Amino acid sequence: HHRHVSHLYGLYPGNLIKDKELKKACETSLNRRGDDGTGWCIAWKACLYARLKEAESALNLLKNQLRYTVEENIMVTGGGTYPNLFCAHPPFQIDGNFGFAAAVIEMILQSDEERIELLPALPKAFNTGFVKGIRAKGGYSLDVEWENGKVTHIVIRAKKYGSVKLCYNGNEENLIFDKDSLSKEIKIC
């Protein structure tokens, strides 16, 4: 049990680990590290679980991150959030706050230059919702709505010509953006 997970950088924020066996090894290492830690560590672990599509594990860590605390002697364990909403790790760790936001985004959208996947690690608590202006790698901005864990409406805008694979609800669609259209709207019945 240790809070540092630097050896998993290739999984997140990197995108180097694609092999199922290596992903399983990452998950084993993450599980052995435990869920405790300081603010930045809890957030990073939530991002890692989201990348592994372990939605409920990611959400549990985020709930842990939101625990109210006034404790100022946190060294290796504890975490939580101070009354001013800063991430707990004396005096505070802004990377824990940013990491929290990154984990939520990773639960809703995962992308690389060629592929965007929607709701890859959606926990049951986020069953219905929407986001506007969420960014994907490759210069894409999306508005996404979902109900009962399924995407119902997508608006995707590209900053440049090109194509991207959009994955949602078990479907994979190749979208092409050219001089005629840098924006697409998809309504799912």
Coordinates of N, CA and C in Angstrom, one line a residue:
H1 N 0.8 -1.2 0.0 CA 0.0 0.0 0.0 C 0.9 1.2 0.0
H2 N 0.9 1.9 -1.1 CA 1.6 3.2 -1.2 C 0.9 4.1 -2.2
R3 N 1.0 5.4 -1.9 CA 0.2 6.3 -2.7 C 0.8 6.6 -4.1
H4 N 2.0 6.4 -4.3 CA 2.7 6.7 -5.6 C 2.3 5.7 -6.7
V5 N 1.9 6.2 -7.8 CA 1.5 5.3 -9.0 C 2.2 5.8 -10.2
S6 N 3.4 6.4 -10.1 CA 4.1 6.9 -11.2 C 4.5 5.9 -12.3
H7 N 4.6 4.6 -11.9 CA 4.9 3.6 -12.8 C 3.8 3.3 -13.7
L8 N 2.6 3.8 -13.5 CA 1.4 3.6 -14.3 C 1.2 4.8 -15.3
Y9 N 2.2 5.7 -15.4 CA 2.0 6.8 -16.3 C 1.7 6.5 -17.7
G10 N 2.2 5.3 -18.2 CA 1.9 4.9 -19.5 C 0.5 4.6 -19.8
L11 N -0.3 4.3 -18.7 CA -1.7 4.0 -18.8 C -2.5 5.3 -18.8
Y12 N -2.1 6.2 -17.8 CA -2.7 7.5 -17.7 C -1.8 8.4 -16.9
P13 N -1.5 9.6 -17.4 CA -2.1 10.2 -18.5 C -1.7 9.8 -19.9
G14 N -0.6 9.0 -20.0 CA -0.2 8.4 -21.2 C -1.2 7.5 -21.8
N15 N -1.0 7.1 -23.0 CA -1.9 6.2 -23.7 C -1.1 5.1 -24.4
L16 N -0.1 4.6 -23.7 CA 0.8 3.7 -24.3 C 0.4 2.2 -24.1
I17 N -0.4 2.0 -23.1 CA -0.8 0.6 -22.8 C -2.1 0.2 -23.4
K18 N -2.0 -0.7 -24.4 CA -3.2 -1.1 -25.1 C -3.5 -2.6 -24.9
D19 N -2.4 -3.4 -24.7 CA -2.5 -4.8 -24.5 C -3.3 -5.2 -23.3
K20 N -4.2 -6.1 -23.4 CA -5.1 -6.6 -22.3 C -4.3 -7.1 -21.2
E21 N -3.3 -7.8 -21.4 CA -2.4 -8.4 -20.4 C -1.7 -7.3 -19.6
L22 N -1.2 -6.3 -20.3 CA -0.6 -5.2 -19.6 C -1.6 -4.4 -18.8
K23 N -2.8 -4.2 -19.3 CA -3.8 -3.5 -18.6 C -4.2 -4.2 -17.3
K24 N -4.2 -5.6 -17.4 CA -4.5 -6.4 -16.2 C -3.4 -6.2 -15.2
A25 N -2.2 -6.1 -15.6 CA -1.1 -5.9 -14.7 C -1.2 -4.5 -14.1
C26 N -1.6 -3.5 -14.8 CA -1.8 -2.2 -14.2 C -2.9 -2.2 -13.2
E27 N -3.9 -2.9 -13.5 CA -5.0 -3.0 -12.5 C -4.6 -3.7 -11.2
T28 N -3.8 -4.8 -11.4 CA -3.3 -5.5 -10.2 C -2.5 -4.6 -9.4
S29 N -1.6 -3.9 -10.0 CA -0.7 -2.9 -9.3 C -1.5 -1.9 -8.6
L30 N -2.5 -1.3 -9.3 CA -3.4 -0.3 -8.7 C -4.2 -0.8 -7.5
N31 N -4.7 -2.0 -7.6 CA -5.4 -2.6 -6.5 C -4.5 -2.9 -5.3
R32 N -3.3 -3.3 -5.5 CA -2.4 -3.6 -4.4 C -2.0 -2.3 -3.7
R33 N -2.0 -1.2 -4.4 CA -1.6 0.1 -3.8 C -2.7 0.6 -2.8
G34 N -3.9 0.1 -3.0 CA -5.0 0.6 -2.1 C -5.6 1.9 -2.5
D35 N -6.7 2.3 -1.9 CA -7.4 3.5 -2.2 C -7.0 4.7 -1.4
D36 N -6.1 4.5 -0.4 CA -5.8 5.6 0.5 C -4.7 6.5 -0.2
G37 N -4.5 7.7 0.3 CA -3.5 8.5 -0.2 C -3.9 10.0 0.1
T38 N -3.1 10.9 -0.5 CA -3.4 12.3 -0.4 C -4.2 12.7 -1.6
G39 N -4.6 14.0 -1.6 CA -5.5 14.4 -2.7 C -5.1 14.2 -4.1
W40 N -3.8 14.5 -4.5 CA -3.4 14.3 -5.8 C -3.4 12.8 -6.2
C41 N -3.0 12.0 -5.2 CA -2.9 10.6 -5.5 C -4.3 9.9 -5.7
I42 N -5.2 10.3 -4.8 CA -6.6 9.8 -5.0 C -7.1 10.2 -6.3
A43 N -6.9 11.4 -6.8 CA -7.4 11.8 -8.1 C -6.7 11.0 -9.2
W44 N -5.4 10.8 -9.1 CA -4.7 10.1 -10.2 C -5.2 8.7 -10.2
K45 N -5.4 8.1 -9.0 CA -5.9 6.7 -9.0 C -7.3 6.6 -9.6
A46 N -8.2 7.6 -9.4 CA -9.5 7.7 -10.0 C -9.4 7.8 -11.5
C47 N -8.4 8.6 -12.0 CA -8.2 8.6 -13.5 C -7.7 7.3 -14.0
L48 N -6.9 6.6 -13.3 CA -6.4 5.3 -13.8 C -7.5 4.3 -13.8
Y49 N -8.4 4.3 -12.8 CA -9.5 3.3 -12.8 C -10.5 3.7 -13.9
A50 N -10.7 5.0 -14.2 CA -11.6 5.4 -15.3 C -11.0 4.9 -16.6
R51 N -9.7 5.0 -16.8 CA -9.0 4.6 -18.0 C -9.2 3.1 -18.2
L52 N -9.2 2.3 -17.1 CA -9.4 0.9 -17.1 C -10.9 0.5 -17.2
K53 N -11.7 1.5 -17.3 CA -13.2 1.4 -17.4 C -13.8 0.7 -16.1
E54 N -13.2 1.0 -15.0 CA -13.7 0.5 -13.7 C -14.4 1.7 -13.1
A55 N -15.6 2.0 -13.6 CA -16.4 3.2 -13.2 C -16.7 3.3 -11.7
E56 N -17.1 2.2 -11.1 CA -17.5 2.4 -9.7 C -16.3 2.6 -8.8
S57 N -15.1 2.0 -9.1 CA -13.9 2.2 -8.4 C -13.5 3.6 -8.5
A58 N -13.6 4.2 -9.7 CA -13.2 5.6 -9.9 C -14.1 6.5 -9.1
L59 N -15.4 6.2 -9.1 CA -16.4 7.1 -8.4 C -16.1 7.0 -6.9
N60 N -15.8 5.8 -6.4 CA -15.6 5.7 -4.9 C -14.4 6.5 -4.5
L61 N -13.4 6.6 -5.3 CA -12.2 7.4 -5.0 C -12.6 8.9 -5.0
L62 N -13.4 9.3 -6.0 CA -13.8 10.7 -6.1 C -14.7 11.0 -4.8
K63 N -15.5 10.1 -4.4 CA -16.3 10.4 -3.2 C -15.3 10.5 -2.0
N64 N -14.3 9.7 -1.9 CA -13.3 9.8 -0.9 C -12.6 11.2 -0.9
Q65 N -12.4 11.7 -2.1 CA -11.7 13.0 -2.3 C -12.6 14.1 -1.8
L66 N -13.9 13.9 -1.9 CA -14.8 15.0 -1.4 C -15.1 15.0 0.1
R67 N -14.5 14.0 0.8 CA -14.7 14.0 2.2 C -14.3 15.3 2.8
Y68 N -15.2 15.9 3.6 CA -14.9 17.2 4.3 C -13.8 16.9 5.4
T69 N -12.8 17.8 5.4 CA -11.7 17.7 6.4 C -11.2 19.0 6.8
V70 N -10.8 19.1 8.0 CA -10.1 20.3 8.5 C -8.7 19.9 9.0
E71 N -8.4 18.6 8.9 CA -7.1 18.1 9.3 C -6.0 18.7 8.5
E72 N -4.9 19.1 9.2 CA -3.8 19.7 8.5 C -2.5 18.9 8.7
N73 N -2.6 17.8 9.3 CA -1.4 16.9 9.5 C -1.4 15.7 8.6
I74 N -2.0 15.8 7.5 CA -2.1 14.7 6.5 C -0.7 14.5 5.9
M75 N -0.2 13.4 6.0 CA 1.1 13.2 5.3 C 1.1 12.1 4.3
V76 N 0.6 10.9 4.6 CA 0.6 9.8 3.6 C -0.8 9.4 3.3
T77 N -1.7 9.5 4.2 CA -3.1 9.1 4.0 C -4.0 10.2 4.4
G78 N -5.2 10.1 4.1 CA -6.2 11.1 4.6 C -7.0 11.7 3.4
G79 N -6.3 12.6 2.7 CA -7.0 13.2 1.6 C -8.2 14.0 2.1
G80 N -9.1 14.2 1.2 CA -10.3 15.0 1.5 C -10.3 16.4 0.9
T81 N -11.3 17.2 1.3 CA -11.4 18.5 0.8 C -11.6 19.5 2.0
Y82 N -10.8 20.6 2.0 CA -10.9 21.6 3.0 C -12.2 22.4 2.8
P83 N -12.6 23.2 3.8 CA -13.8 24.0 3.7 C -13.8 24.9 2.5
N84 N -12.6 25.4 2.1 CA -12.5 26.3 1.0 C -12.5 25.6 -0.4
L85 N -12.7 24.2 -0.4 CA -12.8 23.4 -1.5 C -11.4 23.0 -2.1
F86 N -10.3 23.4 -1.5 CA -9.0 23.0 -1.9 C -8.8 21.5 -1.5
C87 N -8.0 20.9 -2.3 CA -7.7 19.5 -2.0 C -6.8 19.4 -0.8
A88 N -7.1 18.4 0.1 CA -6.3 18.3 1.3 C -5.0 17.6 1.1
H89 N -3.9 18.4 1.5 CA -2.6 17.9 1.6 C -1.8 19.2 2.0
P90 N -1.5 19.4 3.2 CA -1.1 20.7 3.7 C 0.0 21.3 2.8
P91 N 0.0 22.6 2.5 CA -1.2 23.5 2.8 C -2.4 23.1 1.9
F92 N -2.1 22.8 0.7 CA -3.2 22.3 -0.2 C -2.5 21.8 -1.5
Q93 N -3.2 21.0 -2.3 CA -2.7 20.5 -3.6 C -3.7 20.8 -4.7
I94 N -3.4 21.8 -5.5 CA -4.3 22.2 -6.6 C -4.3 21.0 -7.6
D95 N -3.3 20.2 -7.7 CA -3.3 19.1 -8.7 C -4.3 18.1 -8.3
G96 N -4.7 18.0 -7.0 CA -5.8 17.1 -6.6 C -7.1 17.6 -7.1
N97 N -7.3 19.0 -7.1 CA -8.5 19.6 -7.7 C -8.6 19.3 -9.2
F98 N -7.5 19.6 -9.9 CA -7.5 19.4 -11.3 C -7.6 18.0 -11.7
G99 N -7.0 17.1 -10.9 CA -7.1 15.7 -11.1 C -8.5 15.1 -10.9
F100 N -9.2 15.7 -10.0 CA -10.6 15.3 -9.8 C -11.4 15.6 -11.1
A101 N -11.3 16.8 -11.6 CA -12.0 17.2 -12.9 C -11.5 16.2 -14.0
A102 N -10.3 15.9 -14.1 CA -9.8 15.1 -15.1 C -10.4 13.7 -15.0
A103 N -10.6 13.2 -13.8 CA -11.2 11.8 -13.6 C -12.6 11.8 -14.1
V104 N -13.4 12.9 -13.8 CA -14.8 12.9 -14.2 C -14.8 13.0 -15.7
I105 N -13.9 13.7 -16.4 CA -13.9 13.8 -17.8 C -13.5 12.4 -18.4
E106 N -12.5 11.8 -17.8 CA -12.1 10.4 -18.3 C -13.2 9.4 -18.2
M107 N -14.2 9.6 -17.2 CA -15.3 8.7 -17.1 C -16.3 8.9 -18.2
I108 N -16.4 10.2 -18.7 CA -17.4 10.5 -19.7 C -16.8 10.4 -21.1
L109 N -15.5 10.7 -21.3 CA -14.9 10.7 -22.7 C -13.5 10.3 -22.6
Q110 N -13.1 9.4 -23.5 CA -11.7 9.0 -23.6 C -11.3 9.1 -25.1
S111 N -10.2 9.6 -25.4 CA -9.8 9.9 -26.8 C -8.3 9.8 -27.1
D112 N -8.0 9.6 -28.3 CA -6.7 9.8 -28.9 C -6.9 10.6 -30.2
E113 N -5.8 10.7 -30.9 CA -5.9 11.5 -32.2 C -6.9 10.9 -33.2
E114 N -7.2 9.6 -33.1 CA -8.0 9.0 -34.2 C -9.4 8.5 -33.7
R115 N -9.6 8.5 -32.3 CA -10.8 7.8 -31.8 C -11.3 8.6 -30.6
I116 N -12.6 8.7 -30.5 CA -13.3 9.3 -29.3 C -14.3 8.3 -28.8
E117 N -14.3 7.9 -27.6 CA -15.2 7.0 -27.0 C -16.0 7.7 -25.9
L118 N -17.3 7.7 -26.0 CA -18.2 8.3 -25.1 C -18.8 7.4 -24.0
L119 N -18.8 7.8 -22.8 CA -19.3 7.1 -21.6 C -18.5 5.8 -21.4
P120 N -17.2 5.8 -21.5 CA -16.5 4.5 -21.4 C -16.5 4.0 -19.9
A121 N -16.6 4.9 -18.9 CA -16.6 4.4 -17.5 C -17.6 5.2 -16.7
L122 N -18.8 5.1 -17.2 CA -19.9 5.8 -16.6 C -20.5 5.1 -15.4
P123 N -20.3 5.6 -14.2 CA -20.9 5.0 -13.0 C -22.4 5.1 -13.0
K124 N -23.0 4.2 -12.2 CA -24.5 4.2 -12.1 C -25.0 5.5 -11.6
A125 N -24.3 6.2 -10.8 CA -24.7 7.4 -10.2 C -24.8 8.5 -11.3
F126 N -24.1 8.4 -12.4 CA -24.1 9.4 -13.5 C -25.0 8.9 -14.6
N127 N -26.0 8.0 -14.3 CA -26.8 7.4 -15.3 C -27.5 8.3 -16.3
T128 N -27.8 9.5 -15.9 CA -28.4 10.5 -16.8 C -27.7 11.8 -16.7
G129 N -27.4 12.4 -17.8 CA -26.7 13.7 -17.6 C -26.4 14.3 -19.0
F130 N -25.6 15.4 -18.9 CA -25.1 16.0 -20.1 C -23.8 16.8 -19.8
V131 N -23.0 17.0 -20.9 CA -21.9 17.9 -20.8 C -21.9 18.8 -22.0
K132 N -21.4 20.0 -21.9 CA -21.3 20.9 -23.1 C -19.8 21.4 -23.2
G133 N -19.3 21.3 -24.4 CA -18.0 21.8 -24.7 C -16.8 21.0 -24.2
I134 N -17.1 19.7 -23.9 CA -16.0 18.8 -23.5 C -15.0 18.6 -24.6
R135 N -13.7 18.6 -24.3 CA -12.7 18.5 -25.3 C -12.2 17.1 -25.5
A136 N -11.9 16.8 -26.8 CA -11.3 15.5 -27.1 C -10.0 15.8 -27.8
K137 N -9.0 14.9 -27.7 CA -7.8 15.0 -28.4 C -8.0 15.1 -29.9
G138 N -7.2 15.8 -30.6 CA -7.3 16.0 -32.1 C -8.1 17.2 -32.5
G139 N -8.5 18.1 -31.5 CA -9.1 19.3 -31.8 C -10.6 19.2 -31.9
Y140 N -11.3 18.4 -31.1 CA -12.7 18.2 -31.2 C -13.4 18.8 -29.9
S141 N -14.5 19.3 -30.0 CA -15.3 19.8 -28.9 C -16.7 19.1 -29.0
L142 N -17.2 18.6 -27.9 CA -18.5 17.9 -28.0 C -19.5 18.3 -26.9
D143 N -20.8 18.3 -27.3 CA -21.9 18.4 -26.4 C -22.5 17.0 -26.4
V144 N -22.7 16.4 -25.2 CA -23.2 15.0 -25.2 C -24.3 15.0 -24.1
E145 N -25.4 14.3 -24.5 CA -26.5 14.0 -23.6 C -26.7 12.5 -23.5
W146 N -27.1 12.0 -22.3 CA -27.3 10.6 -22.1 C -28.4 10.4 -21.1
E147 N -29.1 9.3 -21.3 CA -30.2 8.8 -20.4 C -30.0 7.3 -20.2
N148 N -30.3 6.8 -19.0 CA -30.1 5.4 -18.7 C -28.8 4.8 -19.2
G149 N -27.7 5.6 -19.1 CA -26.4 5.1 -19.4 C -26.1 5.1 -20.9
K150 N -27.1 5.6 -21.8 CA -26.9 5.5 -23.2 C -26.9 6.9 -23.8
V151 N -26.0 7.2 -24.7 CA -25.9 8.5 -25.4 C -27.2 8.7 -26.2
T152 N -27.8 9.9 -26.1 CA -29.0 10.2 -26.8 C -28.8 11.4 -27.8
H153 N -27.8 12.2 -27.6 CA -27.6 13.3 -28.5 C -26.2 13.8 -28.5
I154 N -25.6 14.0 -29.6 CA -24.2 14.4 -29.7 C -24.1 15.6 -30.7
V155 N -23.4 16.6 -30.3 CA -22.9 17.6 -31.3 C -21.4 17.6 -31.2
I156 N -20.8 17.4 -32.3 CA -19.3 17.4 -32.3 C -18.8 18.4 -33.3
R157 N -17.8 19.2 -32.9 CA -17.2 20.3 -33.7 C -15.7 20.0 -33.8
A158 N -15.2 20.2 -35.1 CA -13.8 19.9 -35.3 C -13.1 21.3 -35.6
K159 N -11.9 21.4 -35.2 CA -11.1 22.6 -35.5 C -10.4 22.6 -36.8
K160 N -10.4 21.4 -37.4 CA -9.7 21.2 -38.7 C -10.3 20.1 -39.5
Y161 N -9.9 20.0 -40.8 CA -10.4 19.0 -41.6 C -9.8 17.6 -41.2
G162 N -10.5 16.6 -41.4 CA -10.0 15.3 -41.1 C -11.1 14.3 -40.7
S163 N -10.7 13.2 -40.1 CA -11.7 12.2 -39.7 C -11.4 11.7 -38.3
V164 N -12.4 11.1 -37.7 CA -12.3 10.6 -36.4 C -13.3 9.5 -36.2
K165 N -13.0 8.4 -35.5 CA -13.9 7.4 -35.1 C -14.6 7.8 -33.9
L166 N -16.0 7.8 -33.9 CA -16.7 8.1 -32.7 C -17.4 6.9 -32.2
C167 N -17.2 6.5 -31.0 CA -17.7 5.3 -30.4 C -18.7 5.6 -29.3
Y168 N -19.9 5.1 -29.4 CA -21.0 5.3 -28.4 C -22.0 4.2 -28.5
N169 N -22.6 3.8 -27.4 CA -23.6 2.8 -27.3 C -23.3 1.5 -28.1
G170 N -22.0 1.2 -28.1 CA -21.6 -0.1 -28.8 C -21.5 0.1 -30.3
N171 N -21.7 1.3 -30.8 CA -21.5 1.6 -32.2 C -20.2 2.4 -32.4
E172 N -19.7 2.2 -33.7 CA -18.5 3.0 -34.1 C -18.8 3.6 -35.4
E173 N -18.6 4.9 -35.4 CA -19.0 5.7 -36.6 C -17.8 6.5 -37.1
N174 N -17.5 6.5 -38.4 CA -16.4 7.3 -38.9 C -16.9 8.6 -39.4
L175 N -16.5 9.7 -38.7 CA -17.0 11.0 -39.1 C -15.9 11.7 -39.9
I176 N -16.3 12.4 -41.0 CA -15.4 13.1 -41.8 C -15.8 14.6 -41.7
F177 N -14.8 15.4 -41.5 CA -15.0 16.8 -41.4 C -14.2 17.5 -42.5
D178 N -14.9 18.2 -43.4 CA -14.3 18.8 -44.5 C -14.7 20.3 -44.7
K179 N -14.5 20.9 -45.9 CA -14.8 22.3 -46.1 C -16.3 22.5 -46.0
D180 N -17.1 21.5 -46.2 CA -18.6 21.6 -46.2 C -19.1 21.6 -44.8
S181 N -18.4 20.9 -43.8 CA -18.9 20.8 -42.5 C -17.8 20.5 -41.5
L182 N -17.7 21.4 -40.5 CA -16.8 21.1 -39.4 C -17.6 20.8 -38.1
S183 N -18.9 20.6 -38.3 CA -19.8 20.3 -37.2 C -20.8 19.2 -37.6
K184 N -21.1 18.3 -36.7 CA -22.0 17.2 -36.9 C -23.0 17.1 -35.7
E185 N -24.2 16.8 -36.0 CA -25.2 16.5 -34.9 C -25.8 15.1 -35.1
I186 N -25.8 14.4 -34.0 CA -26.3 13.0 -34.1 C -27.4 12.9 -33.0
K187 N -28.6 12.5 -33.4 CA -29.6 12.3 -32.5 C -29.9 10.8 -32.5
I188 N -29.9 10.2 -31.3 CA -30.2 8.8 -31.2 C -31.6 8.5 -30.6
C189 N -32.4 7.8 -31.3 CA -33.7 7.5 -30.8 C -33.8 6.4 -29.8

